[in-house]
Amino acid sequence: MIVFIARRLVISFFVLLAATFIIFVLTALSGDPLEDLRQDNSPNKANKIADRTERMELDVPIPVRYLGWLGRIVRGELGVNRDGQDVAPLLGHALSATLQLVLAATVLAVVVGIVVGIVSALRQYSGFDYSVTFAAFVCFSLPIFWIAVMLKQYMAIEFNNWLKDPGIPPTVIGVLTLLGGLIFGALTVGDRKRRLLAFLVGAAISGALFTLLSVTRWFADPGFGLPLVLAISLAAAVGFTVLSAGLRQRGPLYAALAAALIGVVASQVLAPVLVDPTWLEIIGLALVTVAVCVGLGYGLGGFQRRQAITTSVLTGLFTGAVIFLDHMLQAFAAYSKVVRGRPISTIGARTPNFAGDFWQLNLDSAGHLLLPSMALILVSLATYTRYSRASMLEVMNQDYVRTARAKGLPERTVVVKHAFRNGLIPVTTLMAFDFAGVIGGAVVTENVFGWQGMGNLFIKGLREVDPAPVMAFFIVTGTAIVVFNMIADILYAYLDPRIRLS
Amino acid sequence: MTLNAQATEPGTPSDSQGMAIVARTQGQMVRRRFFRHRAALAGMIIFGFVIVLAFSSIGFAGIPGWWDKTYLDTGPLTNQGRPTLSLIPEFLGGTGIHLGEHPFGQDDIGIDYFALTMRGAQQSIIIAFVVGIVATLTGAVVGALAGYFRGRLEAVLMRLTDVMITIPVLVIAAVVGRMMGDSGALVLGVFLGLVTWPTLGRLVRGEFLSLREKEFVEAARAIGTRPSRIIFRHILPNTVGVIIVSATLGIASAVLLESALSFLGLGIQAPDTSLGQLISRYRSAMVVRPWLFWWPGMFIIMIALSINFIGDGLRDAFDPRQTRVRA
């Protein structure tokens, strides 16, 4: 293993080195770095040209310039850009902005993609499966910039306008009702009568929900309130237990229910802390939650101690997330007033000069992150859905799954324990590739939404025929690709013992 | 699914033995399965329609088409450049089905938007074919050489592939686009093809690595067949499925890549036009003149989606067992 990693590192180093040379030369040759100055009419034109020529070493041949750049990199300097600014701090800002965007997008894409993919694999050839497949193909074929501009128009500008008086028109409620019914119906297996029943139930639920939301003008001042938080948490407790341990043994169920209850009670006791917390306090609370839940699972788990611990930790964290979301939503009305009723933003990473408490600041970055993330995850989402569907289908046809069924295990155990875990192996490696790819792929999205991120650094550098920022961009993305590819290989070998690294 | 359908298919009546098996060549089987794939068939029809429409309407390379306006000539701006295309018949309260003077409307300076969009579609189609040919040839040759000869040649070629894969496609394509953008779609396509081949190269190499150990290759080698003949006559035909499928999906992403480059201003340059460039130019006009934004977008999606569906159909046709989906 260590020999493998060492060899890969050495090879990767030389591969990266060669790649930097190619990019450097191509960038330097891609245009005339003095173009804007040649059209300059100011009296000190000659001075400016001489200045820039000296700063960018335009009077030395390109390979020599590359060696100079390499020498500075070895000493840990990224050099200066065309205007003499140090590239390192520029890169730092850009990287943090892009990471924010990419992390949010990737996490969302992974979770949603895997869930949708697995459900559509378990319901192969159902209406749901076909719709998901078609939607994935459409996502692969969508130009990201086109969809980004559309999102800006419909999800930001018109949505903000709508928020002024957030009633849902009856026709829209009708469509949403129909849609809810169709989703329920498509997810149900069984004869026509059962599917029809599922359709009616789904339609009734979504119709009632959206009518209620419209009548109470929920979107103007959203929030769950204590009873709803409690209900959601308890439902989640039951849901997680069904998934992980089943309801036959009571231990895990009691542990999960206790975790949910304690979480909700704690949120009321800790209300003063939650008025304006810091991220450190939130993380601390999360750690305390995990510790308490492990204790609960250990104490109440009985025979199924391990499952009980997993279930209660999941429930505890989920309850925490619901409470967090509830606080954010309750801060919405106040935040909306501050930004003059335009909470969904289309430009940049934060509202300039915005000051508010913890929740409002988070809402502010969420409002800025929402649209670029949506544009960014469309393709990743489709990829994860297709991959997890395919790999789940493959696993479900394996002999060991048949064996598990044959010895009478409940379908839940077969799917969650035997199929799901093995089906995730190829997806894990995809995650590594995808994350590296998305950092580079955010270029277009950043351009549309005006993020001062990595993509912006790169495009600006390229337009100005300025190798320093372009190379800074490439060092980060190239290293990320190399490192993540290696992580993917190692992970794969670790998760699937049949694969040997050599 | 396709296999079952074939197994239940009755044999030809002339089959005196009553056997339900009809001998088919690989090509016939692939064709049958492909034409059973409804989405792929629809994709093929739409793609064909777009090609015919784009090239016949405004003509190409000096040959005039049936549409009387060009993508360069300005005209008087009528009715604020609104589209005159009408698809609602008169008895439904519309104005009847007709194209009108400017079916897709006009742009800022009165250029017919239909002609502009058609020109953009032409560019995308050219890019699709050129990238497809160049990337497939390069990838297949590199993969074949590396996989067949192994040794030092493989090491060199695979390190080259590694270098190309390390560079994000958009990055090198942007640099190439910045250098080559003003020399037209053909040149841009060639260079995009030269940077997008590595995925295919790796796949082909993998196939070659396993095929070169097979008995029929061994036999060919034993009777003294030249390596070039083994590669091109014995092994390559067996990898054709992988190559075609990967090429099709690569083409779809190349179309999107070119439009993204042109959107960023790094692809095809004015006065020539492309779909990405049109969207970039009129992205702020979306509210007041949405047609300037919608038409080019619809055509990009139509082209990319139909190619993707064709690729999916080909994948099922070449390997119906394969459930693993490469995205």
JSON list of N, CA, C and O in Angstrom, two decimals, chain A residues 354-401:
[
{"chain": "A", "resi": 354, "resn": "PHE", "atom": "N", "xyz": [-23.71, 43.99, 5.14]},
{"chain": "A", "resi": 354, "resn": "PHE", "atom": "CA", "xyz": [-24.85, 43.45, 5.88]},
{"chain": "A", "resi": 354, "resn": "PHE", "atom": "C", "xyz": [-24.41, 43.05, 7.27]},
{"chain": "A", "resi": 354, "resn": "PHE", "atom": "O", "xyz": [-23.37, 42.42, 7.45]},
{"chain": "A", "resi": 355, "resn": "ALA", "atom": "N", "xyz": [-25.19, 43.48, 8.28]},
{"chain": "A", "resi": 355, "resn": "ALA", "atom": "CA", "xyz": [-24.88, 43.08, 9.64]},
{"chain": "A", "resi": 355, "resn": "ALA", "atom": "C", "xyz": [-26.15, 42.56, 10.28]},
{"chain": "A", "resi": 355, "resn": "ALA", "atom": "O", "xyz": [-27.21, 43.19, 10.16]},
{"chain": "A", "resi": 356, "resn": "GLY", "atom": "N", "xyz": [-26.07, 41.45, 10.94]},
{"chain": "A", "resi": 356, "resn": "GLY", "atom": "CA", "xyz": [-27.25, 40.90, 11.61]},
{"chain": "A", "resi": 356, "resn": "GLY", "atom": "C", "xyz": [-26.79, 39.84, 12.58]},
{"chain": "A", "resi": 356, "resn": "GLY", "atom": "O", "xyz": [-25.58, 39.64, 12.75]},
{"chain": "A", "resi": 357, "resn": "ASP", "atom": "N", "xyz": [-27.74, 39.16, 13.22]},
{"chain": "A", "resi": 357, "resn": "ASP", "atom": "CA", "xyz": [-27.31, 38.11, 14.13]},
{"chain": "A", "resi": 357, "resn": "ASP", "atom": "C", "xyz": [-26.92, 36.87, 13.32]},
{"chain": "A", "resi": 357, "resn": "ASP", "atom": "O", "xyz": [-26.98, 36.86, 12.09]},
{"chain": "A", "resi": 358, "resn": "PHE", "atom": "N", "xyz": [-26.56, 35.82, 14.04]},
{"chain": "A", "resi": 358, "resn": "PHE", "atom": "CA", "xyz": [-26.07, 34.58, 13.45]},
{"chain": "A", "resi": 358, "resn": "PHE", "atom": "C", "xyz": [-27.04, 34.04, 12.39]},
{"chain": "A", "resi": 358, "resn": "PHE", "atom": "O", "xyz": [-26.65, 33.70, 11.27]},
{"chain": "A", "resi": 359, "resn": "TRP", "atom": "N", "xyz": [-28.32, 34.00, 12.75]},
{"chain": "A", "resi": 359, "resn": "TRP", "atom": "CA", "xyz": [-29.30, 33.40, 11.85]},
{"chain": "A", "resi": 359, "resn": "TRP", "atom": "C", "xyz": [-29.45, 34.22, 10.59]},
{"chain": "A", "resi": 359, "resn": "TRP", "atom": "O", "xyz": [-29.57, 33.69, 9.50]},
{"chain": "A", "resi": 360, "resn": "GLN", "atom": "N", "xyz": [-29.46, 35.55, 10.75]},
{"chain": "A", "resi": 360, "resn": "GLN", "atom": "CA", "xyz": [-29.64, 36.40, 9.57]},
{"chain": "A", "resi": 360, "resn": "GLN", "atom": "C", "xyz": [-28.44, 36.32, 8.64]},
{"chain": "A", "resi": 360, "resn": "GLN", "atom": "O", "xyz": [-28.59, 36.29, 7.42]},
{"chain": "A", "resi": 361, "resn": "LEU", "atom": "N", "xyz": [-27.23, 36.25, 9.25]},
{"chain": "A", "resi": 361, "resn": "LEU", "atom": "CA", "xyz": [-26.04, 36.11, 8.41]},
{"chain": "A", "resi": 361, "resn": "LEU", "atom": "C", "xyz": [-26.08, 34.81, 7.63]},
{"chain": "A", "resi": 361, "resn": "LEU", "atom": "O", "xyz": [-25.75, 34.75, 6.44]},
{"chain": "A", "resi": 362, "resn": "ASN", "atom": "N", "xyz": [-26.53, 33.74, 8.31]},
{"chain": "A", "resi": 362, "resn": "ASN", "atom": "CA", "xyz": [-26.63, 32.46, 7.62]},
{"chain": "A", "resi": 362, "resn": "ASN", "atom": "C", "xyz": [-27.66, 32.50, 6.51]},
{"chain": "A", "resi": 362, "resn": "ASN", "atom": "O", "xyz": [-27.45, 31.95, 5.43]},
{"chain": "A", "resi": 363, "resn": "LEU", "atom": "N", "xyz": [-28.79, 33.15, 6.80]},
{"chain": "A", "resi": 363, "resn": "LEU", "atom": "CA", "xyz": [-29.82, 33.29, 5.76]},
{"chain": "A", "resi": 363, "resn": "LEU", "atom": "C", "xyz": [-29.24, 34.05, 4.57]},
{"chain": "A", "resi": 363, "resn": "LEU", "atom": "O", "xyz": [-29.52, 33.72, 3.42]},
{"chain": "A", "resi": 364, "resn": "ASP", "atom": "N", "xyz": [-28.45, 35.07, 4.89]},
{"chain": "A", "resi": 364, "resn": "ASP", "atom": "CA", "xyz": [-27.86, 35.87, 3.81]},
{"chain": "A", "resi": 364, "resn": "ASP", "atom": "C", "xyz": [-26.99, 35.00, 2.92]},
{"chain": "A", "resi": 364, "resn": "ASP", "atom": "O", "xyz": [-27.12, 35.02, 1.70]},
{"chain": "A", "resi": 365, "resn": "SER", "atom": "N", "xyz": [-26.09, 34.18, 3.54]},
{"chain": "A", "resi": 365, "resn": "SER", "atom": "CA", "xyz": [-25.27, 33.37, 2.65]},
{"chain": "A", "resi": 365, "resn": "SER", "atom": "C", "xyz": [-26.09, 32.27, 1.99]},
{"chain": "A", "resi": 365, "resn": "SER", "atom": "O", "xyz": [-25.82, 31.92, 0.84]},
{"chain": "A", "resi": 366, "resn": "ALA", "atom": "N", "xyz": [-27.12, 31.78, 2.68]},
{"chain": "A", "resi": 366, "resn": "ALA", "atom": "CA", "xyz": [-27.95, 30.77, 2.03]},
{"chain": "A", "resi": 366, "resn": "ALA", "atom": "C", "xyz": [-28.66, 31.34, 0.82]},
{"chain": "A", "resi": 366, "resn": "ALA", "atom": "O", "xyz": [-28.73, 30.72, -0.24]},
{"chain": "A", "resi": 367, "resn": "GLY", "atom": "N", "xyz": [-29.18, 32.57, 0.96]},
{"chain": "A", "resi": 367, "resn": "GLY", "atom": "CA", "xyz": [-29.86, 33.22, -0.16]},
{"chain": "A", "resi": 367, "resn": "GLY", "atom": "C", "xyz": [-28.93, 33.43, -1.34]},
{"chain": "A", "resi": 367, "resn": "GLY", "atom": "O", "xyz": [-29.35, 33.36, -2.50]},
{"chain": "A", "resi": 368, "resn": "HIS", "atom": "N", "xyz": [-27.64, 33.66, -1.04]},
{"chain": "A", "resi": 368, "resn": "HIS", "atom": "CA", "xyz": [-26.68, 33.84, -2.14]},
{"chain": "A", "resi": 368, "resn": "HIS", "atom": "C", "xyz": [-26.23, 32.52, -2.72]},
{"chain": "A", "resi": 368, "resn": "HIS", "atom": "O", "xyz": [-25.88, 32.43, -3.89]},
{"chain": "A", "resi": 369, "resn": "LEU", "atom": "N", "xyz": [-26.19, 31.49, -1.87]},
{"chain": "A", "resi": 369, "resn": "LEU", "atom": "CA", "xyz": [-25.70, 30.19, -2.33]},
{"chain": "A", "resi": 369, "resn": "LEU", "atom": "C", "xyz": [-26.73, 29.43, -3.14]},
{"chain": "A", "resi": 369, "resn": "LEU", "atom": "O", "xyz": [-26.39, 28.61, -3.98]},
{"chain": "A", "resi": 370, "resn": "LEU", "atom": "N", "xyz": [-28.01, 29.72, -2.87]},
{"chain": "A", "resi": 370, "resn": "LEU", "atom": "CA", "xyz": [-29.09, 28.88, -3.39]},
{"chain": "A", "resi": 370, "resn": "LEU", "atom": "C", "xyz": [-29.01, 28.68, -4.89]},
{"chain": "A", "resi": 370, "resn": "LEU", "atom": "O", "xyz": [-28.93, 27.56, -5.38]},
{"chain": "A", "resi": 371, "resn": "LEU", "atom": "N", "xyz": [-29.02, 29.79, -5.63]},
{"chain": "A", "resi": 371, "resn": "LEU", "atom": "CA", "xyz": [-29.12, 29.66, -7.09]},
{"chain": "A", "resi": 371, "resn": "LEU", "atom": "C", "xyz": [-27.87, 29.07, -7.73]},
{"chain": "A", "resi": 371, "resn": "LEU", "atom": "O", "xyz": [-27.99, 28.13, -8.52]},
{"chain": "A", "resi": 372, "resn": "PRO", "atom": "N", "xyz": [-26.66, 29.59, -7.41]},
{"chain": "A", "resi": 372, "resn": "PRO", "atom": "CA", "xyz": [-25.49, 28.95, -8.04]},
{"chain": "A", "resi": 372, "resn": "PRO", "atom": "C", "xyz": [-25.39, 27.48, -7.70]},
{"chain": "A", "resi": 372, "resn": "PRO", "atom": "O", "xyz": [-25.03, 26.67, -8.55]},
{"chain": "A", "resi": 373, "resn": "SER", "atom": "N", "xyz": [-25.74, 27.11, -6.46]},
{"chain": "A", "resi": 373, "resn": "SER", "atom": "CA", "xyz": [-25.68, 25.69, -6.11]},
{"chain": "A", "resi": 373, "resn": "SER", "atom": "C", "xyz": [-26.65, 24.90, -6.97]},
{"chain": "A", "resi": 373, "resn": "SER", "atom": "O", "xyz": [-26.31, 23.83, -7.48]},
{"chain": "A", "resi": 374, "resn": "MET", "atom": "N", "xyz": [-27.86, 25.44, -7.15]},
{"chain": "A", "resi": 374, "resn": "MET", "atom": "CA", "xyz": [-28.83, 24.72, -7.95]},
{"chain": "A", "resi": 374, "resn": "MET", "atom": "C", "xyz": [-28.32, 24.51, -9.37]},
{"chain": "A", "resi": 374, "resn": "MET", "atom": "O", "xyz": [-28.44, 23.42, -9.94]},
{"chain": "A", "resi": 375, "resn": "ALA", "atom": "N", "xyz": [-27.73, 25.56, -9.93]},
{"chain": "A", "resi": 375, "resn": "ALA", "atom": "CA", "xyz": [-27.21, 25.44, -11.30]},
{"chain": "A", "resi": 375, "resn": "ALA", "atom": "C", "xyz": [-26.09, 24.41, -11.33]},
{"chain": "A", "resi": 375, "resn": "ALA", "atom": "O", "xyz": [-25.98, 23.61, -12.26]},
{"chain": "A", "resi": 376, "resn": "LEU", "atom": "N", "xyz": [-25.26, 24.45, -10.28]},
{"chain": "A", "resi": 376, "resn": "LEU", "atom": "CA", "xyz": [-24.08, 23.59, -10.25]},
{"chain": "A", "resi": 376, "resn": "LEU", "atom": "C", "xyz": [-24.41, 22.13, -10.05]},
{"chain": "A", "resi": 376, "resn": "LEU", "atom": "O", "xyz": [-23.74, 21.24, -10.59]},
{"chain": "A", "resi": 377, "resn": "ILE", "atom": "N", "xyz": [-25.46, 21.85, -9.24]},
{"chain": "A", "resi": 377, "resn": "ILE", "atom": "CA", "xyz": [-25.69, 20.45, -8.90]},
{"chain": "A", "resi": 377, "resn": "ILE", "atom": "C", "xyz": [-26.47, 19.70, -9.96]},
{"chain": "A", "resi": 377, "resn": "ILE", "atom": "O", "xyz": [-26.51, 18.48, -9.92]},
{"chain": "A", "resi": 378, "resn": "LEU", "atom": "N", "xyz": [-27.08, 20.40, -10.92]},
{"chain": "A", "resi": 378, "resn": "LEU", "atom": "CA", "xyz": [-27.93, 19.70, -11.88]},
{"chain": "A", "resi": 378, "resn": "LEU", "atom": "C", "xyz": [-27.19, 18.53, -12.52]},
{"chain": "A", "resi": 378, "resn": "LEU", "atom": "O", "xyz": [-27.68, 17.41, -12.54]},
{"chain": "A", "resi": 379, "resn": "VAL", "atom": "N", "xyz": [-25.98, 18.81, -13.03]},
{"chain": "A", "resi": 379, "resn": "VAL", "atom": "CA", "xyz": [-25.24, 17.77, -13.72]},
{"chain": "A", "resi": 379, "resn": "VAL", "atom": "C", "xyz": [-24.76, 16.70, -12.74]},
{"chain": "A", "resi": 379, "resn": "VAL", "atom": "O", "xyz": [-24.92, 15.50, -12.97]},
{"chain": "A", "resi": 380, "resn": "SER", "atom": "N", "xyz": [-24.19, 17.15, -11.60]},
{"chain": "A", "resi": 380, "resn": "SER", "atom": "CA", "xyz": [-23.71, 16.18, -10.60]},
{"chain": "A", "resi": 380, "resn": "SER", "atom": "C", "xyz": [-24.86, 15.30, -10.14]},
{"chain": "A", "resi": 380, "resn": "SER", "atom": "O", "xyz": [-24.70, 14.09, -9.99]},
{"chain": "A", "resi": 381, "resn": "LEU", "atom": "N", "xyz": [-26.00, 15.94, -9.91]},
{"chain": "A", "resi": 381, "resn": "LEU", "atom": "CA", "xyz": [-27.16, 15.21, -9.42]},
{"chain": "A", "resi": 381, "resn": "LEU", "atom": "C", "xyz": [-27.52, 14.09, -10.39]},
{"chain": "A", "resi": 381, "resn": "LEU", "atom": "O", "xyz": [-27.73, 12.95, -9.99]},
{"chain": "A", "resi": 382, "resn": "ALA", "atom": "N", "xyz": [-27.56, 14.44, -11.67]},
{"chain": "A", "resi": 382, "resn": "ALA", "atom": "CA", "xyz": [-27.90, 13.44, -12.68]},
{"chain": "A", "resi": 382, "resn": "ALA", "atom": "C", "xyz": [-26.88, 12.32, -12.66]},
{"chain": "A", "resi": 382, "resn": "ALA", "atom": "O", "xyz": [-27.23, 11.13, -12.71]},
{"chain": "A", "resi": 383, "resn": "THR", "atom": "N", "xyz": [-25.58, 12.68, -12.55]},
{"chain": "A", "resi": 383, "resn": "THR", "atom": "CA", "xyz": [-24.55, 11.65, -12.54]},
{"chain": "A", "resi": 383, "resn": "THR", "atom": "C", "xyz": [-24.72, 10.72, -11.35]},
{"chain": "A", "resi": 383, "resn": "THR", "atom": "O", "xyz": [-24.68, 9.50, -11.51]},
{"chain": "A", "resi": 384, "resn": "TYR", "atom": "N", "xyz": [-24.90, 11.29, -10.15]},
{"chain": "A", "resi": 384, "resn": "TYR", "atom": "CA", "xyz": [-25.05, 10.44, -8.96]},
{"chain": "A", "resi": 384, "resn": "TYR", "atom": "C", "xyz": [-26.28, 9.56, -9.08]},
{"chain": "A", "resi": 384, "resn": "TYR", "atom": "O", "xyz": [-26.25, 8.39, -8.71]},
{"chain": "A", "resi": 385, "resn": "THR", "atom": "N", "xyz": [-27.37, 10.11, -9.60]},
{"chain": "A", "resi": 385, "resn": "THR", "atom": "CA", "xyz": [-28.58, 9.31, -9.73]},
{"chain": "A", "resi": 385, "resn": "THR", "atom": "C", "xyz": [-28.33, 8.12, -10.64]},
{"chain": "A", "resi": 385, "resn": "THR", "atom": "O", "xyz": [-28.64, 6.98, -10.30]},
{"chain": "A", "resi": 386, "resn": "ARG", "atom": "N", "xyz": [-27.74, 8.39, -11.81]},
{"chain": "A", "resi": 386, "resn": "ARG", "atom": "CA", "xyz": [-27.51, 7.31, -12.76]},
{"chain": "A", "resi": 386, "resn": "ARG", "atom": "C", "xyz": [-26.58, 6.25, -12.18]},
{"chain": "A", "resi": 386, "resn": "ARG", "atom": "O", "xyz": [-26.80, 5.07, -12.30]},
{"chain": "A", "resi": 387, "resn": "TYR", "atom": "N", "xyz": [-25.49, 6.73, -11.55]},
{"chain": "A", "resi": 387, "resn": "TYR", "atom": "CA", "xyz": [-24.50, 5.80, -11.01]},
{"chain": "A", "resi": 387, "resn": "TYR", "atom": "C", "xyz": [-25.09, 4.95, -9.91]},
{"chain": "A", "resi": 387, "resn": "TYR", "atom": "O", "xyz": [-24.92, 3.73, -9.90]},
{"chain": "A", "resi": 388, "resn": "SER", "atom": "N", "xyz": [-25.77, 5.59, -8.94]},
{"chain": "A", "resi": 388, "resn": "SER", "atom": "CA", "xyz": [-26.24, 4.79, -7.82]},
{"chain": "A", "resi": 388, "resn": "SER", "atom": "C", "xyz": [-27.35, 3.87, -8.28]},
{"chain": "A", "resi": 388, "resn": "SER", "atom": "O", "xyz": [-27.47, 2.75, -7.80]},
{"chain": "A", "resi": 389, "resn": "ARG", "atom": "N", "xyz": [-28.16, 4.30, -9.25]},
{"chain": "A", "resi": 389, "resn": "ARG", "atom": "CA", "xyz": [-29.19, 3.40, -9.79]},
{"chain": "A", "resi": 389, "resn": "ARG", "atom": "C", "xyz": [-28.52, 2.18, -10.43]},
{"chain": "A", "resi": 389, "resn": "ARG", "atom": "O", "xyz": [-28.87, 1.05, -10.12]},
{"chain": "A", "resi": 390, "resn": "ALA", "atom": "N", "xyz": [-27.53, 2.45, -11.30]},
{"chain": "A", "resi": 390, "resn": "ALA", "atom": "CA", "xyz": [-26.89, 1.34, -12.01]},
{"chain": "A", "resi": 390, "resn": "ALA", "atom": "C", "xyz": [-26.22, 0.39, -11.04]},
{"chain": "A", "resi": 390, "resn": "ALA", "atom": "O", "xyz": [-26.36, -0.84, -11.15]},
{"chain": "A", "resi": 391, "resn": "SER", "atom": "N", "xyz": [-25.50, 0.95, -10.05]},
{"chain": "A", "resi": 391, "resn": "SER", "atom": "CA", "xyz": [-24.74, 0.06, -9.18]},
{"chain": "A", "resi": 391, "resn": "SER", "atom": "C", "xyz": [-25.68, -0.69, -8.25]},
{"chain": "A", "resi": 391, "resn": "SER", "atom": "O", "xyz": [-25.45, -1.85, -7.91]},
{"chain": "A", "resi": 392, "resn": "MET", "atom": "N", "xyz": [-26.78, -0.06, -7.86]},
{"chain": "A", "resi": 392, "resn": "MET", "atom": "CA", "xyz": [-27.76, -0.74, -7.03]},
{"chain": "A", "resi": 392, "resn": "MET", "atom": "C", "xyz": [-28.41, -1.89, -7.81]},
{"chain": "A", "resi": 392, "resn": "MET", "atom": "O", "xyz": [-28.59, -2.98, -7.28]},
{"chain": "A", "resi": 393, "resn": "LEU", "atom": "N", "xyz": [-28.73, -1.64, -9.08]},
{"chain": "A", "resi": 393, "resn": "LEU", "atom": "CA", "xyz": [-29.33, -2.70, -9.89]},
{"chain": "A", "resi": 393, "resn": "LEU", "atom": "C", "xyz": [-28.39, -3.88, -10.00]},
{"chain": "A", "resi": 393, "resn": "LEU", "atom": "O", "xyz": [-28.79, -5.04, -9.90]},
{"chain": "A", "resi": 394, "resn": "GLU", "atom": "N", "xyz": [-27.09, -3.56, -10.20]},
{"chain": "A", "resi": 394, "resn": "GLU", "atom": "CA", "xyz": [-26.12, -4.63, -10.33]},
{"chain": "A", "resi": 394, "resn": "GLU", "atom": "C", "xyz": [-26.05, -5.46, -9.05]},
{"chain": "A", "resi": 394, "resn": "GLU", "atom": "O", "xyz": [-26.06, -6.69, -9.09]},
{"chain": "A", "resi": 395, "resn": "VAL", "atom": "N", "xyz": [-26.01, -4.74, -7.92]},
{"chain": "A", "resi": 395, "resn": "VAL", "atom": "CA", "xyz": [-25.89, -5.45, -6.64]},
{"chain": "A", "resi": 395, "resn": "VAL", "atom": "C", "xyz": [-27.13, -6.29, -6.36]},
{"chain": "A", "resi": 395, "resn": "VAL", "atom": "O", "xyz": [-27.02, -7.42, -5.88]},
{"chain": "A", "resi": 396, "resn": "MET", "atom": "N", "xyz": [-28.30, -5.75, -6.69]},
{"chain": "A", "resi": 396, "resn": "MET", "atom": "CA", "xyz": [-29.53, -6.48, -6.38]},
{"chain": "A", "resi": 396, "resn": "MET", "atom": "C", "xyz": [-29.63, -7.80, -7.14]},
{"chain": "A", "resi": 396, "resn": "MET", "atom": "O", "xyz": [-30.42, -8.66, -6.79]},
{"chain": "A", "resi": 397, "resn": "ASN", "atom": "N", "xyz": [-28.84, -7.93, -8.23]},
{"chain": "A", "resi": 397, "resn": "ASN", "atom": "CA", "xyz": [-28.87, -9.18, -8.99]},
{"chain": "A", "resi": 397, "resn": "ASN", "atom": "C", "xyz": [-27.78, -10.15, -8.55]},
{"chain": "A", "resi": 397, "resn": "ASN", "atom": "O", "xyz": [-27.60, -11.19, -9.17]},
{"chain": "A", "resi": 398, "resn": "GLN", "atom": "N", "xyz": [-27.02, -9.79, -7.50]},
{"chain": "A", "resi": 398, "resn": "GLN", "atom": "CA", "xyz": [-25.92, -10.65, -7.08]},
{"chain": "A", "resi": 398, "resn": "GLN", "atom": "C", "xyz": [-26.43, -11.87, -6.33]},
{"chain": "A", "resi": 398, "resn": "GLN", "atom": "O", "xyz": [-27.53, -11.86, -5.76]},
{"chain": "A", "resi": 399, "resn": "ASP", "atom": "N", "xyz": [-25.58, -12.90, -6.30]},
{"chain": "A", "resi": 399, "resn": "ASP", "atom": "CA", "xyz": [-25.97, -14.13, -5.62]},
{"chain": "A", "resi": 399, "resn": "ASP", "atom": "C", "xyz": [-26.19, -13.92, -4.14]},
{"chain": "A", "resi": 399, "resn": "ASP", "atom": "O", "xyz": [-27.09, -14.50, -3.53]},
{"chain": "A", "resi": 400, "resn": "TYR", "atom": "N", "xyz": [-25.33, -13.08, -3.51]},
{"chain": "A", "resi": 400, "resn": "TYR", "atom": "CA", "xyz": [-25.46, -12.97, -2.06]},
{"chain": "A", "resi": 400, "resn": "TYR", "atom": "C", "xyz": [-26.76, -12.29, -1.65]},
{"chain": "A", "resi": 400, "resn": "TYR", "atom": "O", "xyz": [-27.26, -12.50, -0.56]},
{"chain": "A", "resi": 401, "resn": "VAL", "atom": "N", "xyz": [-27.31, -11.45, -2.57]},
{"chain": "A", "resi": 401, "resn": "VAL", "atom": "CA", "xyz": [-28.61, -10.86, -2.26]},
{"chain": "A", "resi": 401, "resn": "VAL", "atom": "C", "xyz": [-29.69, -11.94, -2.31]},
{"chain": "A", "resi": 401, "resn": "VAL", "atom": "O", "xyz": [-30.58, -12.01, -1.46]}
]
